[in-house]
Amino acid sequence: MALYFKPPRGIISYPALQNCVEERLKFFKTLSQTPDITSYGIEYLYEDSALDRAGHFTLRLAAVKDSRFLPLFIDYETRLLKLRLNSYKNGNSLLAFLKNQLRHAKECLSEGLCSDKIIGLFNAVINIFAKMLSKSYRSHVFNETHISDDKCKIFMLNVPFQYCTTLVTKRKVNLKNGYVQITCEKWLDLMLAIFYTYMKIAVNEMHYSKNVQVALADERIKSIIALVCADDYVKVTSSVILLSHIDSESKFFPLCMQNLHNVLKKKHRLAHEERFNLSLFLKDIGVSLDDSIIYWKSEYSKEHSECAQCLHKWEVNEKRYVYSIRHMYGLEGGRRNYKTRSCSYFQ
């Protein structure tokens, strides 16, 4: 079992590394069904093996290279971890997992190569796992009876809220003085939340690593990462919607975006925040920059309704609007890759 705190070491052949990625991607496609690891090259998915780590970290490079793959990658890896944790039917295997991850976290800290955010997370992991390995906690939680019990609340762990954001946003836990109260019934949720947070931080930190940039420039790594880009994972998010099709496709929009589109068509204006959110959504569903500019120009060139929140006109403010749209497409200012805000943000 692994949370992938430590990268793989040693030498691996190019065909083997390519197989690691291919078999992992094949397996990910089955996660929505009832997956069987043994059907997808078990040697490449054997927990915490060199090949397992190689596949994980190569796909992590792909997530750094293409931000569209990042949320899918983290979701797949979290679901794989859940599948593995659920496959253990006795406490000894879970204890071995905790001890192994505790050792890896300590080794990473001792190497002194971690960023401040990673150091903070590793310190929290060491503290949490040490408590879970205490005699009283492990004798209670990691036995066959408790593993299958989803209502026990006898033991409680206090975890800094920033490492359990997935639980906080879903209102699954109580907050007190900046700490999330994790009852023993939610030990599995805690593992998944920590892993999710670690992956978000780790991939973000990789953007600033010179070693990662060298790896991404390697032609062998490029050709393997191209497997991800050539697969359905990225194609799903890279479709194109033509300007002439926006109105007909709007009935398939999420209701919040469908409403903004309808309000714009009715009033010919939107408030700044609403315009920002709809622009990002259109960009992410495949509307080109040129079509986006035409889309907004066609509405803001019309006379606004009396109840519109924005009274600006395209003819007067064209440069500002064009700059704003180009900015959201990453072509102006800090050239950031802005993404549509999540459903939880709007909720």
Short mmCIF file of N, CA and C in Angstrom, two decimals, residues 183-294:
data_model
loop_
_atom_site.label_atom_id
_atom_site.label_comp_id
_atom_site.label_asym_id
_atom_site.label_seq_id
_atom_site.Cartn_x
_atom_site.Cartn_y
_atom_site.Cartn_z
N THR A 183 -14.01 10.92 13.75
CA THR A 183 -14.34 9.76 14.58
C THR A 183 -13.80 8.49 13.92
N CYS A 184 -13.69 7.42 14.72
CA CYS A 184 -13.04 6.22 14.21
C CYS A 184 -13.82 5.57 13.08
N GLU A 185 -15.09 5.87 12.94
CA GLU A 185 -15.87 5.34 11.82
C GLU A 185 -15.39 5.90 10.49
N LYS A 186 -14.68 7.04 10.52
CA LYS A 186 -14.29 7.72 9.29
C LYS A 186 -12.79 7.60 9.02
N TRP A 187 -12.16 6.55 9.55
CA TRP A 187 -10.72 6.40 9.33
C TRP A 187 -10.39 6.29 7.84
N LEU A 188 -11.25 5.61 7.06
CA LEU A 188 -11.01 5.47 5.62
C LEU A 188 -11.16 6.81 4.92
N ASP A 189 -12.19 7.59 5.28
CA ASP A 189 -12.36 8.93 4.71
C ASP A 189 -11.16 9.81 5.00
N LEU A 190 -10.59 9.65 6.20
CA LEU A 190 -9.42 10.43 6.58
C LEU A 190 -8.24 10.10 5.68
N MET A 191 -8.00 8.81 5.42
CA MET A 191 -6.89 8.40 4.55
C MET A 191 -7.04 9.01 3.15
N LEU A 192 -8.25 8.94 2.62
CA LEU A 192 -8.50 9.45 1.27
C LEU A 192 -8.37 10.97 1.22
N ALA A 193 -8.82 11.66 2.28
CA ALA A 193 -8.73 13.12 2.32
C ALA A 193 -7.28 13.57 2.38
N ILE A 194 -6.47 12.89 3.18
CA ILE A 194 -5.05 13.23 3.28
C ILE A 194 -4.36 13.00 1.95
N PHE A 195 -4.66 11.88 1.31
CA PHE A 195 -4.03 11.57 0.02
C PHE A 195 -4.43 12.60 -1.03
N TYR A 196 -5.70 12.96 -1.07
CA TYR A 196 -6.19 13.95 -2.02
C TYR A 196 -5.45 15.29 -1.83
N THR A 197 -5.34 15.72 -0.58
CA THR A 197 -4.65 16.99 -0.29
C THR A 197 -3.19 16.91 -0.67
N TYR A 198 -2.56 15.79 -0.34
CA TYR A 198 -1.14 15.62 -0.68
C TYR A 198 -0.93 15.70 -2.19
N MET A 199 -1.80 15.05 -2.96
CA MET A 199 -1.66 15.05 -4.41
C MET A 199 -1.80 16.46 -4.97
N LYS A 200 -2.76 17.22 -4.46
CA LYS A 200 -2.95 18.59 -4.94
C LYS A 200 -1.70 19.44 -4.68
N ILE A 201 -1.16 19.32 -3.47
CA ILE A 201 0.03 20.10 -3.12
C ILE A 201 1.24 19.62 -3.92
N ALA A 202 1.44 18.31 -3.99
CA ALA A 202 2.63 17.76 -4.64
C ALA A 202 2.68 18.13 -6.12
N VAL A 203 1.56 17.99 -6.83
CA VAL A 203 1.55 18.31 -8.26
C VAL A 203 1.78 19.80 -8.48
N ASN A 204 1.20 20.63 -7.62
CA ASN A 204 1.42 22.08 -7.74
C ASN A 204 2.89 22.43 -7.53
N GLU A 205 3.53 21.79 -6.54
CA GLU A 205 4.94 22.07 -6.27
C GLU A 205 5.83 21.61 -7.42
N MET A 206 5.41 20.58 -8.14
CA MET A 206 6.22 20.07 -9.24
C MET A 206 6.39 21.08 -10.36
N HIS A 207 5.46 22.01 -10.48
CA HIS A 207 5.57 23.04 -11.51
C HIS A 207 6.83 23.89 -11.34
N TYR A 208 7.36 23.96 -10.12
CA TYR A 208 8.49 24.83 -9.83
C TYR A 208 9.80 24.05 -9.69
N SER A 209 9.78 22.76 -10.00
CA SER A 209 10.97 21.93 -9.87
C SER A 209 11.76 21.89 -11.18
N LYS A 210 13.06 22.18 -11.10
CA LYS A 210 13.90 22.12 -12.30
C LYS A 210 14.02 20.69 -12.80
N ASN A 211 14.07 19.72 -11.87
CA ASN A 211 14.17 18.32 -12.28
C ASN A 211 12.95 17.89 -13.08
N VAL A 212 11.78 18.37 -12.67
CA VAL A 212 10.55 18.04 -13.39
C VAL A 212 10.59 18.63 -14.79
N GLN A 213 11.06 19.86 -14.92
CA GLN A 213 11.14 20.48 -16.23
C GLN A 213 12.11 19.74 -17.15
N VAL A 214 13.20 19.23 -16.56
CA VAL A 214 14.16 18.44 -17.34
C VAL A 214 13.49 17.14 -17.81
N ALA A 215 12.75 16.51 -16.91
CA ALA A 215 12.07 15.27 -17.25
C ALA A 215 11.04 15.50 -18.36
N LEU A 216 10.29 16.58 -18.25
CA LEU A 216 9.26 16.87 -19.25
C LEU A 216 9.87 17.20 -20.61
N ALA A 217 11.12 17.63 -20.62
CA ALA A 217 11.80 17.96 -21.89
C ALA A 217 12.42 16.72 -22.53
N ASP A 218 12.46 15.61 -21.80
CA ASP A 218 13.04 14.37 -22.31
C ASP A 218 12.10 13.77 -23.37
N GLU A 219 12.65 13.45 -24.53
CA GLU A 219 11.83 12.96 -25.63
C GLU A 219 11.14 11.64 -25.29
N ARG A 220 11.79 10.81 -24.46
CA ARG A 220 11.17 9.53 -24.08
C ARG A 220 9.95 9.76 -23.20
N ILE A 221 10.07 10.71 -22.26
CA ILE A 221 8.94 11.04 -21.39
C ILE A 221 7.83 11.69 -22.22
N LYS A 222 8.22 12.56 -23.14
CA LYS A 222 7.23 13.22 -24.00
C LYS A 222 6.39 12.20 -24.76
N SER A 223 7.04 11.17 -25.30
CA SER A 223 6.31 10.19 -26.10
C SER A 223 5.36 9.36 -25.25
N ILE A 224 5.74 9.11 -23.99
CA ILE A 224 4.86 8.34 -23.11
C ILE A 224 3.69 9.20 -22.64
N ILE A 225 3.97 10.47 -22.32
CA ILE A 225 2.90 11.37 -21.90
C ILE A 225 1.90 11.58 -23.03
N ALA A 226 2.40 11.48 -24.27
CA ALA A 226 1.51 11.62 -25.44
C ALA A 226 0.43 10.55 -25.45
N LEU A 227 0.68 9.41 -24.76
CA LEU A 227 -0.33 8.37 -24.66
C LEU A 227 -1.57 8.89 -23.94
N VAL A 228 -1.33 9.72 -22.91
CA VAL A 228 -2.44 10.29 -22.15
C VAL A 228 -3.20 11.28 -23.02
N CYS A 229 -2.46 12.14 -23.71
CA CYS A 229 -3.09 13.17 -24.53
C CYS A 229 -3.85 12.55 -25.71
N ALA A 230 -3.37 11.38 -26.17
CA ALA A 230 -4.02 10.73 -27.31
C ALA A 230 -5.23 9.92 -26.88
N ASP A 231 -5.36 9.71 -25.56
CA ASP A 231 -6.46 8.90 -25.05
C ASP A 231 -7.71 9.75 -24.86
N ASP A 232 -8.78 9.10 -24.41
CA ASP A 232 -10.05 9.79 -24.25
C ASP A 232 -10.07 10.75 -23.08
N TYR A 233 -9.07 10.62 -22.16
CA TYR A 233 -9.10 11.45 -20.96
C TYR A 233 -9.09 12.93 -21.30
N VAL A 234 -8.17 13.32 -22.18
CA VAL A 234 -8.06 14.74 -22.53
C VAL A 234 -9.01 15.11 -23.65
N LYS A 235 -9.30 14.16 -24.52
CA LYS A 235 -10.21 14.46 -25.63
C LYS A 235 -11.59 14.88 -25.12
N VAL A 236 -11.99 14.32 -24.02
CA VAL A 236 -13.31 14.64 -23.46
C VAL A 236 -13.43 16.12 -23.16
N THR A 237 -12.31 16.73 -22.75
CA THR A 237 -12.37 18.13 -22.35
C THR A 237 -11.85 19.08 -23.43
N SER A 238 -11.52 18.53 -24.60
CA SER A 238 -10.94 19.39 -25.64
C SER A 238 -11.84 19.48 -26.88
N SER A 239 -13.12 19.20 -26.72
CA SER A 239 -14.05 19.32 -27.83
C SER A 239 -14.24 20.79 -28.18
N VAL A 240 -14.78 21.03 -29.37
CA VAL A 240 -14.96 22.40 -29.85
C VAL A 240 -16.45 22.68 -30.04
N ILE A 241 -16.90 23.81 -29.52
CA ILE A 241 -18.28 24.26 -29.74
C ILE A 241 -18.24 25.54 -30.56
N LEU A 242 -18.89 25.50 -31.69
CA LEU A 242 -18.90 26.67 -32.57
C LEU A 242 -19.85 27.73 -32.04
N LEU A 243 -19.58 28.98 -32.41
CA LEU A 243 -20.41 30.10 -31.97
C LEU A 243 -21.87 29.90 -32.38
N SER A 244 -22.08 29.39 -33.56
CA SER A 244 -23.45 29.21 -34.07
C SER A 244 -24.22 28.11 -33.32
N HIS A 245 -23.50 27.31 -32.54
CA HIS A 245 -24.14 26.20 -31.82
C HIS A 245 -24.37 26.49 -30.34
N ILE A 246 -23.89 27.62 -29.84
CA ILE A 246 -23.97 27.90 -28.40
C ILE A 246 -25.42 27.91 -27.92
N ASP A 247 -26.30 28.58 -28.67
CA ASP A 247 -27.70 28.65 -28.24
C ASP A 247 -28.35 27.27 -28.16
N SER A 248 -28.12 26.45 -29.18
CA SER A 248 -28.73 25.11 -29.19
C SER A 248 -28.11 24.20 -28.14
N GLU A 249 -26.81 24.40 -27.86
CA GLU A 249 -26.13 23.56 -26.87
C GLU A 249 -26.39 24.03 -25.44
N SER A 250 -26.89 25.24 -25.27
CA SER A 250 -27.07 25.80 -23.93
C SER A 250 -28.04 24.99 -23.07
N LYS A 251 -28.93 24.24 -23.70
CA LYS A 251 -29.87 23.42 -22.92
C LYS A 251 -29.16 22.29 -22.19
N PHE A 252 -27.91 22.00 -22.60
CA PHE A 252 -27.13 20.97 -21.94
C PHE A 252 -26.17 21.56 -20.90
N PHE A 253 -26.13 22.89 -20.78
CA PHE A 253 -25.25 23.53 -19.80
C PHE A 253 -25.70 23.18 -18.38
N PRO A 254 -24.80 23.23 -17.41
CA PRO A 254 -25.24 23.18 -16.01
C PRO A 254 -26.23 24.32 -15.77
N LEU A 255 -27.17 24.13 -14.89
CA LEU A 255 -28.25 25.10 -14.73
C LEU A 255 -27.75 26.50 -14.39
N CYS A 256 -26.69 26.59 -13.60
CA CYS A 256 -26.17 27.92 -13.23
C CYS A 256 -25.67 28.67 -14.47
N MET A 257 -24.97 27.95 -15.37
CA MET A 257 -24.45 28.57 -16.58
C MET A 257 -25.56 28.78 -17.61
N GLN A 258 -26.50 27.87 -17.65
CA GLN A 258 -27.66 28.04 -18.54
C GLN A 258 -28.43 29.30 -18.16
N ASN A 259 -28.55 29.54 -16.88
CA ASN A 259 -29.26 30.73 -16.41
C ASN A 259 -28.52 32.01 -16.81
N LEU A 260 -27.19 32.02 -16.65
CA LEU A 260 -26.41 33.21 -17.04
C LEU A 260 -26.55 33.47 -18.53
N HIS A 261 -26.49 32.40 -19.32
CA HIS A 261 -26.64 32.55 -20.78
C HIS A 261 -28.01 33.14 -21.12
N ASN A 262 -29.05 32.65 -20.47
CA ASN A 262 -30.42 33.13 -20.74
C ASN A 262 -30.60 34.58 -20.30
N VAL A 263 -30.03 34.94 -19.14
CA VAL A 263 -30.11 36.32 -18.66
C VAL A 263 -29.40 37.25 -19.62
N LEU A 264 -28.24 36.82 -20.11
CA LEU A 264 -27.49 37.64 -21.07
C LEU A 264 -28.30 37.86 -22.35
N LYS A 265 -28.95 36.82 -22.81
CA LYS A 265 -29.76 36.94 -24.03
C LYS A 265 -30.97 37.86 -23.83
N LYS A 266 -31.45 37.91 -22.60
CA LYS A 266 -32.63 38.72 -22.30
C LYS A 266 -32.28 40.18 -22.01
N LYS A 267 -31.24 40.39 -21.19
CA LYS A 267 -30.88 41.74 -20.77
C LYS A 267 -29.70 42.32 -21.55
N HIS A 268 -28.95 41.44 -22.23
CA HIS A 268 -27.77 41.84 -23.01
C HIS A 268 -26.64 42.38 -22.14
N ARG A 269 -26.71 42.12 -20.86
CA ARG A 269 -25.65 42.52 -19.94
C ARG A 269 -25.61 41.53 -18.77
N LEU A 270 -24.42 41.41 -18.16
CA LEU A 270 -24.26 40.64 -16.93
C LEU A 270 -23.37 41.44 -15.98
N ALA A 271 -23.52 41.18 -14.69
CA ALA A 271 -22.62 41.79 -13.72
C ALA A 271 -21.21 41.24 -13.94
N HIS A 272 -20.20 41.94 -13.44
CA HIS A 272 -18.80 41.57 -13.69
C HIS A 272 -18.52 40.12 -13.31
N GLU A 273 -18.91 39.71 -12.12
CA GLU A 273 -18.62 38.36 -11.63
C GLU A 273 -19.32 37.31 -12.49
N GLU A 274 -20.54 37.62 -12.90
CA GLU A 274 -21.29 36.69 -13.75
C GLU A 274 -20.65 36.56 -15.13
N ARG A 275 -20.19 37.68 -15.67
CA ARG A 275 -19.51 37.65 -16.97
C ARG A 275 -18.21 36.84 -16.89
N PHE A 276 -17.51 37.00 -15.79
CA PHE A 276 -16.26 36.27 -15.56
C PHE A 276 -16.52 34.75 -15.55
N ASN A 277 -17.54 34.33 -14.79
CA ASN A 277 -17.85 32.90 -14.65
C ASN A 277 -18.32 32.29 -15.97
N LEU A 278 -19.18 33.00 -16.70
CA LEU A 278 -19.67 32.47 -17.97
C LEU A 278 -18.56 32.42 -19.01
N SER A 279 -17.69 33.40 -19.02
CA SER A 279 -16.58 33.42 -19.98
C SER A 279 -15.67 32.21 -19.77
N LEU A 280 -15.34 31.92 -18.52
CA LEU A 280 -14.48 30.76 -18.22
C LEU A 280 -15.16 29.46 -18.61
N PHE A 281 -16.46 29.38 -18.37
CA PHE A 281 -17.19 28.17 -18.72
C PHE A 281 -17.17 27.95 -20.24
N LEU A 282 -17.42 29.01 -20.99
CA LEU A 282 -17.41 28.89 -22.45
C LEU A 282 -16.03 28.47 -22.95
N LYS A 283 -15.00 29.02 -22.34
CA LYS A 283 -13.64 28.65 -22.73
C LYS A 283 -13.41 27.17 -22.49
N ASP A 284 -13.82 26.67 -21.34
CA ASP A 284 -13.53 25.29 -20.95
C ASP A 284 -14.36 24.27 -21.71
N ILE A 285 -15.49 24.67 -22.28
CA ILE A 285 -16.26 23.70 -23.07
C ILE A 285 -15.87 23.74 -24.54
N GLY A 286 -14.89 24.57 -24.89
CA GLY A 286 -14.34 24.52 -26.24
C GLY A 286 -14.63 25.68 -27.15
N VAL A 287 -15.19 26.77 -26.63
CA VAL A 287 -15.44 27.95 -27.46
C VAL A 287 -14.11 28.67 -27.68
N SER A 288 -13.77 28.95 -28.93
CA SER A 288 -12.49 29.58 -29.24
C SER A 288 -12.47 31.03 -28.77
N LEU A 289 -11.27 31.59 -28.71
CA LEU A 289 -11.11 32.99 -28.29
C LEU A 289 -11.86 33.92 -29.23
N ASP A 290 -11.70 33.72 -30.53
CA ASP A 290 -12.36 34.60 -31.50
C ASP A 290 -13.88 34.53 -31.38
N ASP A 291 -14.40 33.30 -31.22
CA ASP A 291 -15.85 33.15 -31.08
C ASP A 291 -16.34 33.74 -29.77
N SER A 292 -15.54 33.64 -28.73
CA SER A 292 -15.93 34.22 -27.44
C SER A 292 -16.04 35.74 -27.55
N ILE A 293 -15.09 36.35 -28.23
CA ILE A 293 -15.14 37.81 -28.42
C ILE A 293 -16.39 38.21 -29.21
N ILE A 294 -16.68 37.47 -30.27
CA ILE A 294 -17.87 37.76 -31.08
C ILE A 294 -19.14 37.56 -30.25
#
